[in-house]
Short mmCIF file of C-alpha atoms (C1' of nucleotides) and ligand atoms in Angstrom, two decimals:
data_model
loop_
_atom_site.label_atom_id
_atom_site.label_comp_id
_atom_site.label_asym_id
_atom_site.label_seq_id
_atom_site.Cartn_x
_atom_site.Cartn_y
_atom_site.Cartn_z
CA UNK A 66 111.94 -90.16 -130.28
CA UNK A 67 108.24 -90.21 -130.07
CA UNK A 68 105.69 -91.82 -132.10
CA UNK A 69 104.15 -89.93 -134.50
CA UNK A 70 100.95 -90.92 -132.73
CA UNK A 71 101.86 -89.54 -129.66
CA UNK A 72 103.11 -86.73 -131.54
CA UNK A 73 99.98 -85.84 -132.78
CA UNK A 74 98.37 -86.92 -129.49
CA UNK A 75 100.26 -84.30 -127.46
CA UNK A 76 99.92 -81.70 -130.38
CA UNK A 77 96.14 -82.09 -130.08
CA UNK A 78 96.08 -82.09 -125.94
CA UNK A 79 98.43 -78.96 -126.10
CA UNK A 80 95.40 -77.49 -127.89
CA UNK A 81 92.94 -78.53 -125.90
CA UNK A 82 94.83 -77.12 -122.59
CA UNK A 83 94.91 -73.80 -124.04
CA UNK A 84 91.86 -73.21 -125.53
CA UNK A 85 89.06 -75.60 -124.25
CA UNK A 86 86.94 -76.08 -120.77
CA UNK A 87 83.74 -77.76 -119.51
CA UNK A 88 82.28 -74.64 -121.79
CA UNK A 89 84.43 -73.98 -124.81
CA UNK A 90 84.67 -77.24 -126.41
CA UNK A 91 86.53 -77.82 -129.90
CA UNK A 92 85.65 -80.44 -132.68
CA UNK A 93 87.93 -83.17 -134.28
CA UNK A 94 87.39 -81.27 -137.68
CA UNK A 95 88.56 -77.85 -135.72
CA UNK A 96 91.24 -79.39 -134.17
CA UNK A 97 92.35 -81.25 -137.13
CA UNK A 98 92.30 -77.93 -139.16
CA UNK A 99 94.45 -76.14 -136.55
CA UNK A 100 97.02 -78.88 -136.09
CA UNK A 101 97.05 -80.51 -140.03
CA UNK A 102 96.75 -83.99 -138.55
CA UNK A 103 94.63 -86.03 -140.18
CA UNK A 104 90.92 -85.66 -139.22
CA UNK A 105 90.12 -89.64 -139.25
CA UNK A 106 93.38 -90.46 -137.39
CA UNK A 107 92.99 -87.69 -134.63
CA UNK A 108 89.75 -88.41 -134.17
CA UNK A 109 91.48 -92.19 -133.48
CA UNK A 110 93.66 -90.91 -130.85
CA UNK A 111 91.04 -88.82 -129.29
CA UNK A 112 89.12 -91.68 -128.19
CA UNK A 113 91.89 -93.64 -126.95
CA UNK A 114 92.91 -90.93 -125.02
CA UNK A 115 88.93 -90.06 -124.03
CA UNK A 116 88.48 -93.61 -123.01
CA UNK A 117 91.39 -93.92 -120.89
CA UNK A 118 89.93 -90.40 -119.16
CA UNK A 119 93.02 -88.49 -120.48
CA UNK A 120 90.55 -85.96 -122.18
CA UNK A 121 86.99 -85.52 -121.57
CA UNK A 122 84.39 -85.55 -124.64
CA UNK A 123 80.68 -84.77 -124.95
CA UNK A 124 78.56 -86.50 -127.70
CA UNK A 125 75.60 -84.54 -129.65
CA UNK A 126 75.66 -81.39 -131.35
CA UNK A 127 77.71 -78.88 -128.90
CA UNK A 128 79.98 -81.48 -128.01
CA UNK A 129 83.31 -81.98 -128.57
CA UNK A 130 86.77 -82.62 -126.40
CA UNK A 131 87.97 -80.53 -123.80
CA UNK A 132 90.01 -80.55 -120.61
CA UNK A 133 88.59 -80.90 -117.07
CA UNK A 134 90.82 -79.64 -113.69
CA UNK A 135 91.22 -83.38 -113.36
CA UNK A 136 92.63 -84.15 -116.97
CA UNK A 137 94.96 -80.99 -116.56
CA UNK A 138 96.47 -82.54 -113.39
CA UNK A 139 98.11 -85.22 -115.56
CA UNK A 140 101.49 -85.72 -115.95
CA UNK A 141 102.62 -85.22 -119.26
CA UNK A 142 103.78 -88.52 -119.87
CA UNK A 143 100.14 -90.34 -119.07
CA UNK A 144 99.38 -88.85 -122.98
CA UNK A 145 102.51 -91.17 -124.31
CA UNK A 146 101.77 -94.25 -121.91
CA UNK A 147 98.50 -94.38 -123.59
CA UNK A 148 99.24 -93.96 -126.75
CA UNK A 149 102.34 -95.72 -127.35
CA UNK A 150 102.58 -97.62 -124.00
CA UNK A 151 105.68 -97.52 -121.84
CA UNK A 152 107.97 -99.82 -123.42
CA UNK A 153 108.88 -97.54 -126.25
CA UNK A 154 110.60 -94.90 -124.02
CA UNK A 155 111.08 -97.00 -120.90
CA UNK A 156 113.39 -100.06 -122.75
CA UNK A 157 116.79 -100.77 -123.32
CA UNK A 158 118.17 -98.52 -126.04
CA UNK A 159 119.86 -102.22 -127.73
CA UNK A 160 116.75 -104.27 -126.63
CA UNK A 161 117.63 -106.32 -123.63
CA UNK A 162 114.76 -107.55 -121.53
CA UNK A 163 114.91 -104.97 -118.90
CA UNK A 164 117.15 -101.83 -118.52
CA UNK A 165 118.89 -101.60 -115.12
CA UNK A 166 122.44 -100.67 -113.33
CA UNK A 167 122.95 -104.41 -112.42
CA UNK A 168 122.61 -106.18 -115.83
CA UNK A 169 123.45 -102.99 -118.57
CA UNK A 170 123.92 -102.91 -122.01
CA UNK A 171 127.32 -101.28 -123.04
CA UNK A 172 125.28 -98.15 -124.25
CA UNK A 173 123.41 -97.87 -121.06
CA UNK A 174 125.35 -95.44 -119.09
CA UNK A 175 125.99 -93.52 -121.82
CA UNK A 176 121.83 -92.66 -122.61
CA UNK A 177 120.58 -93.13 -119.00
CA UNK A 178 121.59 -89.84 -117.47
CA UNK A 179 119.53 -88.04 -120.41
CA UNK A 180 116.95 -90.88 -120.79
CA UNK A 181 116.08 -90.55 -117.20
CA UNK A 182 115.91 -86.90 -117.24
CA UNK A 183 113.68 -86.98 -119.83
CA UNK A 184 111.17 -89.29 -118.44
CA UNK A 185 111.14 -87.40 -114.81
CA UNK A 186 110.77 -84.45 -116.70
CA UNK A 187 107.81 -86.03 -118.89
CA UNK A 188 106.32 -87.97 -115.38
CA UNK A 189 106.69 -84.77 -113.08
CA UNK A 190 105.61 -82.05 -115.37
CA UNK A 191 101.69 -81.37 -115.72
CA UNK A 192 99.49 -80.91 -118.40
CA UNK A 193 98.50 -77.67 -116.94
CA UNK A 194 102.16 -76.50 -116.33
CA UNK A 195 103.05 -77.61 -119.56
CA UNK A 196 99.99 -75.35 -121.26
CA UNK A 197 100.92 -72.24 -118.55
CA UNK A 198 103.82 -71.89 -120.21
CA UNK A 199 101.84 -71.62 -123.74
CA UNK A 200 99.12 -69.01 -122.49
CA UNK A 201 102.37 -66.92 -121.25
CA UNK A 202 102.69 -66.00 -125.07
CA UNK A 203 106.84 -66.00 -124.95
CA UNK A 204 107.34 -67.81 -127.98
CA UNK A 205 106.18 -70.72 -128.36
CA UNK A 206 104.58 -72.46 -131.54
CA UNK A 207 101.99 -74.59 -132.42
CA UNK A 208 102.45 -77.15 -135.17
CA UNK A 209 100.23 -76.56 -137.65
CA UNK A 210 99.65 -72.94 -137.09
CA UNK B 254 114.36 -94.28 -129.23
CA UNK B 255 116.79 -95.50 -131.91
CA UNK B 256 114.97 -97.62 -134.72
CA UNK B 257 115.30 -101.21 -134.54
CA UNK B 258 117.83 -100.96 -137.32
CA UNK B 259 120.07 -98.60 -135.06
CA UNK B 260 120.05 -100.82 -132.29
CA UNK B 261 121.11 -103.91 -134.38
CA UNK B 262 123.41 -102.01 -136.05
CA UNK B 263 125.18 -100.25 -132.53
CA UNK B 264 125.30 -103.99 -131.29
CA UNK B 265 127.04 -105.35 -134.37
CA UNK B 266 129.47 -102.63 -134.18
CA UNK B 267 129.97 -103.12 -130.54
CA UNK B 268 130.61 -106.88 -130.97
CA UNK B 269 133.04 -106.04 -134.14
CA UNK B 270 134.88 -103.34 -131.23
CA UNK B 271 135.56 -105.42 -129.01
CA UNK B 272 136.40 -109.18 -130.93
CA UNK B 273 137.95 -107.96 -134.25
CA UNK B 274 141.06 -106.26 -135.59
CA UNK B 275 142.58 -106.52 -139.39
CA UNK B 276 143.48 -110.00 -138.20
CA UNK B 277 140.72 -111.26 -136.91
CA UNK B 278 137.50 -110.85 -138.47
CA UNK B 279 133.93 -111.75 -138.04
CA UNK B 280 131.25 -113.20 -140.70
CA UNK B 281 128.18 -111.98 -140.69
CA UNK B 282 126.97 -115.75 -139.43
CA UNK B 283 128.96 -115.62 -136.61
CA UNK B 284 127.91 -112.05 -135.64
CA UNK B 285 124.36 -113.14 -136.06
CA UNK B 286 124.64 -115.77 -133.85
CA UNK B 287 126.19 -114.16 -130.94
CA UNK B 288 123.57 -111.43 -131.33
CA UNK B 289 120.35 -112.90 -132.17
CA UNK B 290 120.24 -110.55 -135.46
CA UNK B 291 118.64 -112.39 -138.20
CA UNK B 292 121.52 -112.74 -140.25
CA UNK B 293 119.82 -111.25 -144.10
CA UNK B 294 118.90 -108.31 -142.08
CA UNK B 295 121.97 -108.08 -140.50
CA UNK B 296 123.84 -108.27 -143.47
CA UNK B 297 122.48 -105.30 -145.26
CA UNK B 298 122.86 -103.19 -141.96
CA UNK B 299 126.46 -104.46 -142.41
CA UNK B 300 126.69 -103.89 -146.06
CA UNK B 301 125.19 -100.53 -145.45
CA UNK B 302 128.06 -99.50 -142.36
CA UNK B 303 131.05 -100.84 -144.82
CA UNK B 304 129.81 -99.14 -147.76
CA UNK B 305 130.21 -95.66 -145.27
CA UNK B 306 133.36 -96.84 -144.30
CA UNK B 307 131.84 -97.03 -141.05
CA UNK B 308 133.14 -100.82 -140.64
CA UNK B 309 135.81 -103.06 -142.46
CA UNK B 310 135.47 -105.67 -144.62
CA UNK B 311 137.37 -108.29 -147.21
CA UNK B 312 135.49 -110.85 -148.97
CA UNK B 313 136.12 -114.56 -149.88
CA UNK B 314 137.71 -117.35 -147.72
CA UNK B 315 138.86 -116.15 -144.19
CA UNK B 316 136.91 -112.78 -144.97
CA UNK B 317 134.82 -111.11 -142.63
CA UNK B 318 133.56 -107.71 -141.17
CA UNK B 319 136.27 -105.76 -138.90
CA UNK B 320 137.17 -102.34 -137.22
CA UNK B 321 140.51 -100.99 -138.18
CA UNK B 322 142.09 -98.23 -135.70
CA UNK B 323 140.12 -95.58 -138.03
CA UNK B 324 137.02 -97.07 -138.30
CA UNK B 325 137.62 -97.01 -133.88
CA UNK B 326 137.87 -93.35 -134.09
CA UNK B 327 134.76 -92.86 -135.24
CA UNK B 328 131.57 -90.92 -133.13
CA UNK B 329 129.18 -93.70 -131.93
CA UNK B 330 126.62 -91.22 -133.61
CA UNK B 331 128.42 -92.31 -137.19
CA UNK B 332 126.50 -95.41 -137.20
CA UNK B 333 123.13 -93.82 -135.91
CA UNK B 334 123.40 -91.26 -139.16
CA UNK B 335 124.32 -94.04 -142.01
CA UNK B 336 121.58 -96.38 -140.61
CA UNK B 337 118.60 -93.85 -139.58
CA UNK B 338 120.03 -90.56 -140.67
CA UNK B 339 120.03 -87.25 -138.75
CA UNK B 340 116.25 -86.12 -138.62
CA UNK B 341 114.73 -88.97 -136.22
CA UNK B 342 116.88 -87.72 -133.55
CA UNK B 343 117.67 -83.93 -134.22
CA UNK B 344 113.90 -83.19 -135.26
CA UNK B 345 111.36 -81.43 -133.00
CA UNK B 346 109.15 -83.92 -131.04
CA UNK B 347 106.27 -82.88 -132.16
CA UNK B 348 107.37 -82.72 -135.84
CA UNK B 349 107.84 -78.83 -136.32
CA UNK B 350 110.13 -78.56 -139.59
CA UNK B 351 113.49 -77.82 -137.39
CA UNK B 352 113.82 -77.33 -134.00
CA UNK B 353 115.78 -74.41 -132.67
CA UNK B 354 114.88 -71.93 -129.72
CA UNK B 355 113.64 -69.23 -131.61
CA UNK B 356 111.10 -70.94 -132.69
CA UNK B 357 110.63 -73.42 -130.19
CA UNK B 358 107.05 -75.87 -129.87
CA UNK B 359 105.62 -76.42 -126.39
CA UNK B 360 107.39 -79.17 -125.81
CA UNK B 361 111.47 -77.86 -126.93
CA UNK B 362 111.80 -76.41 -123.49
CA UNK B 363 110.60 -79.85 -121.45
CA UNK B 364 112.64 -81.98 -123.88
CA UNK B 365 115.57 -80.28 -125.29
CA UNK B 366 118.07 -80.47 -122.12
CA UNK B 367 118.06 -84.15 -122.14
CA UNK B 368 117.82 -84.73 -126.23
CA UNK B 369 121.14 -82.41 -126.16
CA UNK B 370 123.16 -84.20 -123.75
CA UNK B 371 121.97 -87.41 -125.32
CA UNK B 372 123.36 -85.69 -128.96
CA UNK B 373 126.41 -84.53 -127.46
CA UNK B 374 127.57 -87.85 -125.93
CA UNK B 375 126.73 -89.94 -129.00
CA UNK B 376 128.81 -87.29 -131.12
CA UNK B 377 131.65 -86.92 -128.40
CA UNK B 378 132.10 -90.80 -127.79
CA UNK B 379 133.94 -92.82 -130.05
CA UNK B 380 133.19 -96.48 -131.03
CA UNK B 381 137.17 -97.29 -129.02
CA UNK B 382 136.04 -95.45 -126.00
CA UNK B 383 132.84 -97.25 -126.11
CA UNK B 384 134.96 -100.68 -126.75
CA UNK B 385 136.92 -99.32 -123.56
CA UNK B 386 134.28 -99.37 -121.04
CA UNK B 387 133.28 -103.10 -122.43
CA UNK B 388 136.71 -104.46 -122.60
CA UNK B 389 137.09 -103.49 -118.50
CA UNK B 390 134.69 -106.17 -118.15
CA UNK B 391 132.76 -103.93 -115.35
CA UNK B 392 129.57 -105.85 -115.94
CA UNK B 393 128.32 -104.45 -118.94
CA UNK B 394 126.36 -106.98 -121.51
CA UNK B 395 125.45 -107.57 -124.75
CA UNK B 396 122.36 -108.43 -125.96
CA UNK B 397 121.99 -111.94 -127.39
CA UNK B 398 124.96 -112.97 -124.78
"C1'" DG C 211 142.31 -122.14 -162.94
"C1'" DA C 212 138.32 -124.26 -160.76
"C1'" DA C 213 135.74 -124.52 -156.50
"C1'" DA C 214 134.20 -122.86 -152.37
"C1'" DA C 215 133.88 -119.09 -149.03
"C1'" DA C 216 133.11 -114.95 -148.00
"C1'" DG C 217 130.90 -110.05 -148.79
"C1'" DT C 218 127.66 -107.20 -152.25
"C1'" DA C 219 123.52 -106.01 -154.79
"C1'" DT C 220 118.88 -106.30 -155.51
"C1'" DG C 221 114.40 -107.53 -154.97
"C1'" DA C 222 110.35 -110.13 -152.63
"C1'" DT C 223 107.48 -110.96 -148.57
"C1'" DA C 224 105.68 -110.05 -143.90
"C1'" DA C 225 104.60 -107.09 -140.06
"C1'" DT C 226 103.69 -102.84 -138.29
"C1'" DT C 227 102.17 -98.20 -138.42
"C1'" DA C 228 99.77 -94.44 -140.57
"C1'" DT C 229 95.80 -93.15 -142.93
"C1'" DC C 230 91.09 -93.34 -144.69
"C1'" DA C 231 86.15 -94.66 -144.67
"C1'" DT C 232 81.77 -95.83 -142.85
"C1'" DA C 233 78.23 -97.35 -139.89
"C1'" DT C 234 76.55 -96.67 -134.96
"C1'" DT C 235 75.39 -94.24 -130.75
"C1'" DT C 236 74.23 -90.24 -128.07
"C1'" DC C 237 72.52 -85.84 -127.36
"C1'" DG C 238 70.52 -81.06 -128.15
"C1'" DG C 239 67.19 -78.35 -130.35
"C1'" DA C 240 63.22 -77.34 -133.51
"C1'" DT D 190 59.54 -86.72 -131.00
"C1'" DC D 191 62.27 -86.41 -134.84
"C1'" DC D 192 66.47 -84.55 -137.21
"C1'" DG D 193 71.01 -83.47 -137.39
"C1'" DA D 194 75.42 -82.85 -135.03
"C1'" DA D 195 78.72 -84.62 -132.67
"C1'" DA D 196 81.68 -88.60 -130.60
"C1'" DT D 197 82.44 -93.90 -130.86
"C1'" DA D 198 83.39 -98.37 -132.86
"C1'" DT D 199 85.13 -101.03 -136.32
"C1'" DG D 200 87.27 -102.24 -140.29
"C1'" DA D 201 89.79 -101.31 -144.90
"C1'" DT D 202 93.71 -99.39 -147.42
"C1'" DA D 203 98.36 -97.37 -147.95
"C1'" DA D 204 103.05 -96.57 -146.54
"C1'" DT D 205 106.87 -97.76 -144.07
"C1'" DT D 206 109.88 -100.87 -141.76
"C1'" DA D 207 111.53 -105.42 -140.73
"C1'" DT D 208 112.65 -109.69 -142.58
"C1'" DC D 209 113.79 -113.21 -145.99
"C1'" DA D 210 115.74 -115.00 -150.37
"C1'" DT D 211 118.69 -115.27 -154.23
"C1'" DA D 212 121.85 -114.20 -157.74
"C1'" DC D 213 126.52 -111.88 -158.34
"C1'" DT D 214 131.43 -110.68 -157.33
"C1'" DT D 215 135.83 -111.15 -155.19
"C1'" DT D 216 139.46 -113.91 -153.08
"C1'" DT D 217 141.75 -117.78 -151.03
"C1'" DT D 218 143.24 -122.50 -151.57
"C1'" DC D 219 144.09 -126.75 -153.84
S1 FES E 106 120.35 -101.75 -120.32
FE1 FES E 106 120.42 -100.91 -122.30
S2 FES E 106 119.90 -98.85 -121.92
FE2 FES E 106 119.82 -99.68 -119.93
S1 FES E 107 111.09 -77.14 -131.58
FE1 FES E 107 110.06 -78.96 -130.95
S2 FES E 107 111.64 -79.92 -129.83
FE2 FES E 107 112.62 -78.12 -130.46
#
DNA sequence: GAAAAAGTATGATAATTATCATATTTCGGA
DNA sequence: TCCGAAATATGATAATTATCATACTTTTTC
């Protein structure tokens, strides 16, 4: 469904929402520990998502990546679209150009309901919502942990 | 969403649905053409489907690929399996060994109500019903039309 | 019963994606 | 101000996926 970049991408922002701020930063080699991804390639997606202001980083010893008010505010779904783009999720399901009601591909109403309630959820849904639910404690898991 | 395999493959079965029966049949140049599936690749994918009884086929002179009333049957999903298996779409998102609500990750919540009506329909449908819908001629295309 | 037309089997190449490695920049602290 | 700790930039390798090619088998037709 994902990428397994963007898998890894919103395993490592998950993290970040629930245990970093402007004080408590973590480390790619902390992170990568917690979450077995790959130090080298997290440390990849990190700065695509850093330089496209999903995350926030500080250089120099007592740095690391954390999440600002500003980075929580962001939908879900801005962690994908940077990672992966939005074709991947957004396209036909059989590849035409562009999927719409006027010009559909014969599996089109059959995926769109769930498709589109996927990406609204995805779009709509907040970082910070997303990682309230997490600091609630009721069950959820980590990868990696 | 679906690999690029899976989408070739869905299309090719779609054409075969809707233009074939034990008396008329479909070469995998013909099929390729219609579609804009490189015909080697296509082939296997086709070669793969027939060997799973998934599609019909009879070789030499006036041979070609076909959908008996059983093959028809068939959950849309059947090709899906044979071509990509099971995991890429019944795995957790973010890549937790399975996904069930016990044990759910941060995202099974946000993602699960529109994975499992995608699931359902794909296994519900069959390939005829799908046919159906096309056959109405209610605007639907086909890629490579 | 030979020749050509189809699918079948198998393997080679190309493109993409995942992973690893390393040099560079920035910053905090002794 | 210099050293080391961190992110950043860039590129190399490995694994997977998409694509191409080719030899083999079955079946119709003459
Ligand atoms: S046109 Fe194919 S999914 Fe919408
Ligand atoms: S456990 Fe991750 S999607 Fe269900």
């Amino acid at each position: 469904m994902f990428s397994n970049s963007s898998k890894y991408a919103l395993t490592a922002v998950i993290h970040l929402a629930s245990q970093t701020d402007e004080a408590h930063k973590k480390m790619v080699k902390d992170l990568s520990l917690y979450t077995d991804i790959p130090k080298a390639y997290l440390a990849k997606l990190l700065q695509q998502l850093s330089k496209h202001q999903v995350i926030s980083a500080t250089k120099g010893p007592k740095g690391g990546y954390y999440l600002t008010e500003e980075n929580r505010k962001l939908p879900v779904y801005r962690i994908i679209e940077v990672i992966d783009g939005t074709h991947r999720l957004e396209s036909c399901v059989l590849g035409l150009e562009d999927c719409n009601a006027e010009n559909p591909c014969p599996l089109h109403d059959l995926v769109n309901p769930s498709k589109a309630i996927l990406l609204n959820t995805l779009k709509h849904m907040s970082i910070e919502e997303l990682a309230g639910k997490l600091n609630k404690n009721d069950g959820f898991s980590i990868p990696g942990t």
